[in-house]
């Protein structure tokens, strides 16, 4: 298959879909590992939340405090889910769309946090930047939850994409599917 039409987007959903998904999955897994490390630091090692910064945050503490970093990752996730979406068909597209829908909300929450951090005006009368759902769920738990509920349908989509039904395989423009048995 060759990439024609809109260049990169077409390539990412045809002959470069598998590599695009692999790169995207590596980014998602690295971020996910950071959240897991932070959770272990808090609930297994008993560290106070401000000192529990994941792995990168131990060496670069300013990273964890930067709303730009968190917003940037939310944006990368959103863009990745959008750019790679057309390569999915059938059941896998449905699951990918679920992950995308949840990420749209997650991105919006990070946008609210970034606006507050940059304007130095916190919403909801809170002393720190606060998202909407953070009004009822603490930030660490909330972002662990968000990353989980985006990750699960994304993985389901990838599995269904690699092992499509016969009708789905015929609709695919990429070569991601494993060989039929």
PDB file of C-alpha atoms in Angstrom:
ATOM      1  CA  UNK A   1       0.000   0.000   0.000  1.00  0.00           C
ATOM      2  CA  UNK A   2       1.163   3.512  -0.659  1.00  0.00           C
ATOM      3  CA  UNK A   3       0.323   6.806   0.940  1.00  0.00           C
ATOM      4  CA  UNK A   4      -1.564   9.198  -1.280  1.00  0.00           C
ATOM      5  CA  UNK A   5      -3.876  12.116  -0.705  1.00  0.00           C
ATOM      6  CA  UNK A   6      -3.309  13.981   2.524  1.00  0.00           C
ATOM      7  CA  UNK A   7       0.261  12.759   3.060  1.00  0.00           C
ATOM      8  CA  UNK A   8       1.136  11.962   6.639  1.00  0.00           C
ATOM      9  CA  UNK A   9      -2.444  11.329   7.779  1.00  0.00           C
ATOM     10  CA  UNK A  10      -3.023   8.909   4.928  1.00  0.00           C
ATOM     11  CA  UNK A  11       0.303   7.150   5.547  1.00  0.00           C
ATOM     12  CA  UNK A  12      -0.470   6.855   9.272  1.00  0.00           C
ATOM     13  CA  UNK A  13      -3.693   5.041   8.425  1.00  0.00           C
ATOM     14  CA  UNK A  14      -2.396   2.799   5.629  1.00  0.00           C
ATOM     15  CA  UNK A  15       1.169   1.553   5.175  1.00  0.00           C
ATOM     16  CA  UNK A  16       2.488   3.327   8.305  1.00  0.00           C
ATOM     17  CA  UNK A  17      -0.441   2.489  10.592  1.00  0.00           C
ATOM     18  CA  UNK A  18       1.345  -0.299  12.460  1.00  0.00           C
ATOM     19  CA  UNK A  19       4.447   1.786  13.180  1.00  0.00           C
ATOM     20  CA  UNK A  20       2.252   4.762  14.125  1.00  0.00           C
ATOM     21  CA  UNK A  21       0.321   2.592  16.567  1.00  0.00           C
ATOM     22  CA  UNK A  22       3.539   1.148  17.999  1.00  0.00           C
ATOM     23  CA  UNK A  23       5.064   4.599  18.581  1.00  0.00           C
ATOM     24  CA  UNK A  24       1.812   5.870  20.056  1.00  0.00           C
ATOM     25  CA  UNK A  25       1.535   2.797  22.319  1.00  0.00           C
ATOM     26  CA  UNK A  26       5.123   3.314  23.541  1.00  0.00           C
ATOM     27  CA  UNK A  27       4.320   6.928  24.476  1.00  0.00           C
ATOM     28  CA  UNK A  28       1.117   5.888  26.237  1.00  0.00           C
ATOM     29  CA  UNK A  29       2.857   3.066  28.114  1.00  0.00           C
ATOM     30  CA  UNK A  30       5.683   5.359  29.252  1.00  0.00           C
ATOM     31  CA  UNK A  31       3.149   7.841  30.614  1.00  0.00           C
ATOM     32  CA  UNK A  32       1.134   5.031  32.170  1.00  0.00           C
ATOM     33  CA  UNK A  33       4.320   3.743  33.874  1.00  0.00           C
ATOM     34  CA  UNK A  34       4.854   7.195  35.389  1.00  0.00           C
ATOM     35  CA  UNK A  35       1.362   7.108  36.909  1.00  0.00           C
ATOM     36  CA  UNK A  36       1.912   3.576  38.219  1.00  0.00           C
ATOM     37  CA  UNK A  37       5.275   4.611  39.735  1.00  0.00           C
ATOM     38  CA  UNK A  38       3.590   7.579  41.424  1.00  0.00           C
ATOM     39  CA  UNK A  39       0.823   5.327  42.773  1.00  0.00           C
ATOM     40  CA  UNK A  40       3.425   2.895  44.182  1.00  0.00           C
ATOM     41  CA  UNK A  41       5.309   5.792  45.758  1.00  0.00           C
ATOM     42  CA  UNK A  42       2.132   6.988  47.492  1.00  0.00           C
ATOM     43  CA  UNK A  43       0.245   3.807  48.427  1.00  0.00           C
ATOM     44  CA  UNK A  44       3.036   1.243  48.765  1.00  0.00           C
ATOM     45  CA  UNK A  45       6.031   3.291  49.902  1.00  0.00           C
ATOM     46  CA  UNK A  46       3.955   5.778  51.892  1.00  0.00           C
ATOM     47  CA  UNK A  47       5.492   8.906  50.368  1.00  0.00           C
ATOM     48  CA  UNK A  48       3.612  12.197  50.763  1.00  0.00           C
ATOM     49  CA  UNK A  49       1.881  13.222  47.512  1.00  0.00           C
ATOM     50  CA  UNK A  50       4.166  16.239  46.871  1.00  0.00           C
ATOM     51  CA  UNK A  51       7.237  13.959  46.954  1.00  0.00           C
ATOM     52  CA  UNK A  52       5.633  11.215  44.831  1.00  0.00           C
ATOM     53  CA  UNK A  53       6.555  12.422  41.362  1.00  0.00           C
ATOM     54  CA  UNK A  54       6.900   9.221  39.362  1.00  0.00           C
ATOM     55  CA  UNK A  55      10.281   8.316  37.874  1.00  0.00           C
ATOM     56  CA  UNK A  56      11.088  11.369  35.736  1.00  0.00           C
ATOM     57  CA  UNK A  57       9.834  13.687  38.441  1.00  0.00           C
ATOM     58  CA  UNK A  58      12.473  12.416  40.853  1.00  0.00           C
ATOM     59  CA  UNK A  59      15.231  13.727  38.569  1.00  0.00           C
ATOM     60  CA  UNK A  60      13.313  16.661  37.107  1.00  0.00           C
ATOM     61  CA  UNK A  61      10.844  17.820  39.794  1.00  0.00           C
ATOM     62  CA  UNK A  62       9.874  20.915  37.815  1.00  0.00           C
ATOM     63  CA  UNK A  63       8.395  18.611  35.153  1.00  0.00           C
ATOM     64  CA  UNK A  64       5.697  17.311  37.461  1.00  0.00           C
ATOM     65  CA  UNK A  65       4.815  20.817  38.595  1.00  0.00           C
ATOM     66  CA  UNK A  66       4.491  22.075  35.014  1.00  0.00           C
ATOM     67  CA  UNK A  67       0.920  22.208  33.733  1.00  0.00           C
ATOM     68  CA  UNK A  68       2.473  22.501  30.265  1.00  0.00           C
ATOM     69  CA  UNK A  69       3.842  18.959  30.598  1.00  0.00           C
ATOM     70  CA  UNK A  70       0.498  17.516  31.677  1.00  0.00           C
ATOM     71  CA  UNK A  71      -1.419  19.481  29.076  1.00  0.00           C
ATOM     72  CA  UNK A  72       1.147  18.560  26.415  1.00  0.00           C
ATOM     73  CA  UNK A  73       0.669  14.865  27.108  1.00  0.00           C
ATOM     74  CA  UNK A  74      -3.128  15.209  27.039  1.00  0.00           C
ATOM     75  CA  UNK A  75      -2.784  16.991  23.691  1.00  0.00           C
ATOM     76  CA  UNK A  76      -0.419  14.318  22.300  1.00  0.00           C
ATOM     77  CA  UNK A  77      -2.946  11.655  23.331  1.00  0.00           C
ATOM     78  CA  UNK A  78      -5.797  13.542  21.708  1.00  0.00           C
ATOM     79  CA  UNK A  79      -3.888  14.166  18.481  1.00  0.00           C
ATOM     80  CA  UNK A  80      -2.667  10.551  18.347  1.00  0.00           C
ATOM     81  CA  UNK A  81      -6.180   9.186  18.820  1.00  0.00           C
ATOM     82  CA  UNK A  82      -7.463  11.488  16.064  1.00  0.00           C
ATOM     83  CA  UNK A  83      -4.609  10.904  13.598  1.00  0.00           C
ATOM     84  CA  UNK A  84      -4.703   7.096  13.880  1.00  0.00           C
ATOM     85  CA  UNK A  85      -8.511   6.785  13.949  1.00  0.00           C
ATOM     86  CA  UNK A  86      -9.162   6.294  10.228  1.00  0.00           C
ATOM     87  CA  UNK A  87      -7.078   3.106  10.210  1.00  0.00           C
ATOM     88  CA  UNK A  88      -9.599   1.378  12.477  1.00  0.00           C
ATOM     89  CA  UNK A  89     -12.714  -0.330  11.142  1.00  0.00           C
ATOM     90  CA  UNK A  90     -15.674  -2.185  12.631  1.00  0.00           C
ATOM     91  CA  UNK A  91     -15.503  -3.117  16.285  1.00  0.00           C
ATOM     92  CA  UNK A  92     -12.021  -1.690  16.724  1.00  0.00           C
ATOM     93  CA  UNK A  93     -13.221   1.740  15.490  1.00  0.00           C
ATOM     94  CA  UNK A  94     -16.013   1.693  18.070  1.00  0.00           C
ATOM     95  CA  UNK A  95     -13.544   1.060  20.908  1.00  0.00           C
ATOM     96  CA  UNK A  96     -11.070   3.616  19.528  1.00  0.00           C
ATOM     97  CA  UNK A  97     -13.912   6.178  19.417  1.00  0.00           C
ATOM     98  CA  UNK A  98     -14.717   5.440  23.064  1.00  0.00           C
ATOM     99  CA  UNK A  99     -11.086   6.124  24.026  1.00  0.00           C
ATOM    100  CA  UNK A 100     -11.147   9.293  21.899  1.00  0.00           C
ATOM    101  CA  UNK A 101     -14.359  10.546  23.512  1.00  0.00           C
ATOM    102  CA  UNK A 102     -12.978  10.072  27.012  1.00  0.00           C
ATOM    103  CA  UNK A 103      -9.703  11.742  25.995  1.00  0.00           C
ATOM    104  CA  UNK A 104     -11.604  14.779  24.678  1.00  0.00           C
ATOM    105  CA  UNK A 105     -12.944  15.308  28.204  1.00  0.00           C
ATOM    106  CA  UNK A 106      -9.554  14.547  29.805  1.00  0.00           C
ATOM    107  CA  UNK A 107      -7.938  17.107  27.464  1.00  0.00           C
ATOM    108  CA  UNK A 108     -10.595  19.691  28.396  1.00  0.00           C
ATOM    109  CA  UNK A 109      -9.853  19.166  32.098  1.00  0.00           C
ATOM    110  CA  UNK A 110      -6.125  19.694  31.447  1.00  0.00           C
ATOM    111  CA  UNK A 111      -6.908  22.802  29.427  1.00  0.00           C
ATOM    112  CA  UNK A 112      -8.774  24.197  32.443  1.00  0.00           C
ATOM    113  CA  UNK A 113      -5.744  23.456  34.636  1.00  0.00           C
ATOM    114  CA  UNK A 114      -3.360  25.102  32.151  1.00  0.00           C
ATOM    115  CA  UNK A 115      -5.538  28.221  31.875  1.00  0.00           C
ATOM    116  CA  UNK A 116      -5.580  28.560  35.657  1.00  0.00           C
ATOM    117  CA  UNK A 117      -1.832  28.038  35.974  1.00  0.00           C
ATOM    118  CA  UNK A 118      -1.016  30.547  33.252  1.00  0.00           C
ATOM    119  CA  UNK A 119      -3.517  33.190  34.362  1.00  0.00           C
ATOM    120  CA  UNK A 120      -2.677  32.758  38.069  1.00  0.00           C
ATOM    121  CA  UNK A 121      -6.432  32.719  38.668  1.00  0.00           C
ATOM    122  CA  UNK A 122      -7.722  29.479  40.155  1.00  0.00           C
ATOM    123  CA  UNK A 123     -11.315  28.479  39.526  1.00  0.00           C
ATOM    124  CA  UNK A 124     -13.866  27.285  42.062  1.00  0.00           C
ATOM    125  CA  UNK A 125     -12.249  29.311  44.863  1.00  0.00           C
ATOM    126  CA  UNK A 126      -9.477  26.732  45.236  1.00  0.00           C
ATOM    127  CA  UNK A 127      -5.881  27.571  46.265  1.00  0.00           C
ATOM    128  CA  UNK A 128      -4.421  25.556  43.334  1.00  0.00           C
ATOM    129  CA  UNK A 129      -5.507  24.918  39.736  1.00  0.00           C
ATOM    130  CA  UNK A 130      -8.464  22.544  39.919  1.00  0.00           C
ATOM    131  CA  UNK A 131     -10.385  20.665  37.234  1.00  0.00           C
ATOM    132  CA  UNK A 132     -14.129  20.001  37.383  1.00  0.00           C
ATOM    133  CA  UNK A 133     -14.025  16.351  38.435  1.00  0.00           C
ATOM    134  CA  UNK A 134     -11.144  17.172  40.785  1.00  0.00           C
ATOM    135  CA  UNK A 135     -13.779  18.909  42.923  1.00  0.00           C
ATOM    136  CA  UNK A 136     -14.897  15.423  44.015  1.00  0.00           C
ATOM    137  CA  UNK A 137     -11.871  13.179  43.287  1.00  0.00           C
ATOM    138  CA  UNK A 138      -8.279  14.046  44.330  1.00  0.00           C
ATOM    139  CA  UNK A 139      -5.899  14.827  41.456  1.00  0.00           C
ATOM    140  CA  UNK A 140      -3.617  11.780  41.700  1.00  0.00           C
ATOM    141  CA  UNK A 141      -6.534   9.344  41.802  1.00  0.00           C
ATOM    142  CA  UNK A 142      -8.396  11.243  39.105  1.00  0.00           C
ATOM    143  CA  UNK A 143      -5.538  11.180  36.607  1.00  0.00           C
ATOM    144  CA  UNK A 144      -4.819   7.535  37.338  1.00  0.00           C
ATOM    145  CA  UNK A 145      -8.511   6.925  36.617  1.00  0.00           C
ATOM    146  CA  UNK A 146      -8.513   9.028  33.425  1.00  0.00           C
ATOM    147  CA  UNK A 147      -5.456   7.264  32.053  1.00  0.00           C
ATOM    148  CA  UNK A 148      -7.022   3.884  32.885  1.00  0.00           C
ATOM    149  CA  UNK A 149     -10.370   4.611  31.228  1.00  0.00           C
ATOM    150  CA  UNK A 150      -8.662   5.889  28.071  1.00  0.00           C
ATOM    151  CA  UNK A 151      -6.091   3.072  28.039  1.00  0.00           C
ATOM    152  CA  UNK A 152      -8.527   0.143  28.363  1.00  0.00           C
ATOM    153  CA  UNK A 153     -10.708   0.873  25.291  1.00  0.00           C
ATOM    154  CA  UNK A 154      -7.572   1.836  23.359  1.00  0.00           C
ATOM    155  CA  UNK A 155      -6.046  -1.585  24.077  1.00  0.00           C
ATOM    156  CA  UNK A 156      -9.320  -3.341  23.218  1.00  0.00           C
ATOM    157  CA  UNK A 157      -9.350  -1.434  19.912  1.00  0.00           C
ATOM    158  CA  UNK A 158      -5.750  -2.427  19.154  1.00  0.00           C
ATOM    159  CA  UNK A 159      -6.417  -6.096  19.922  1.00  0.00           C
ATOM    160  CA  UNK A 160      -9.551  -6.163  17.759  1.00  0.00           C
ATOM    161  CA  UNK A 161      -7.636  -4.332  15.037  1.00  0.00           C
ATOM    162  CA  UNK A 162      -4.856  -6.939  15.032  1.00  0.00           C
ATOM    163  CA  UNK A 163      -7.369  -9.830  15.001  1.00  0.00           C
ATOM    164  CA  UNK A 164     -10.266  -8.546  12.862  1.00  0.00           C
ATOM    165  CA  UNK A 165     -13.240 -10.552  11.667  1.00  0.00           C
ATOM    166  CA  UNK A 166     -13.207 -11.469   7.980  1.00  0.00           C
ATOM    167  CA  UNK A 167     -15.543  -8.599   7.040  1.00  0.00           C
ATOM    168  CA  UNK A 168     -13.423  -6.113   9.002  1.00  0.00           C
ATOM    169  CA  UNK A 169     -10.197  -7.399   7.435  1.00  0.00           C
ATOM    170  CA  UNK A 170     -11.616  -6.675   3.963  1.00  0.00           C
ATOM    171  CA  UNK A 171     -12.304  -3.054   4.982  1.00  0.00           C
ATOM    172  CA  UNK A 172      -8.817  -2.413   6.390  1.00  0.00           C
ATOM    173  CA  UNK A 173      -6.443  -0.160   4.453  1.00  0.00           C
ATOM    174  CA  UNK A 174      -3.431  -1.142   6.578  1.00  0.00           C
ATOM    175  CA  UNK A 175      -1.514  -4.352   7.132  1.00  0.00           C
ATOM    176  CA  UNK A 176      -1.852  -4.429  10.926  1.00  0.00           C
ATOM    177  CA  UNK A 177      -3.942  -7.630  11.044  1.00  0.00           C
ATOM    178  CA  UNK A 178      -2.184 -10.865  11.837  1.00  0.00           C
ATOM    179  CA  UNK A 179      -2.360 -13.443   9.060  1.00  0.00           C
ATOM    180  CA  UNK A 180      -5.666 -15.274   8.931  1.00  0.00           C
ATOM    181  CA  UNK A 181      -5.588 -18.778  10.390  1.00  0.00           C
TER     182      UNK A 181
END
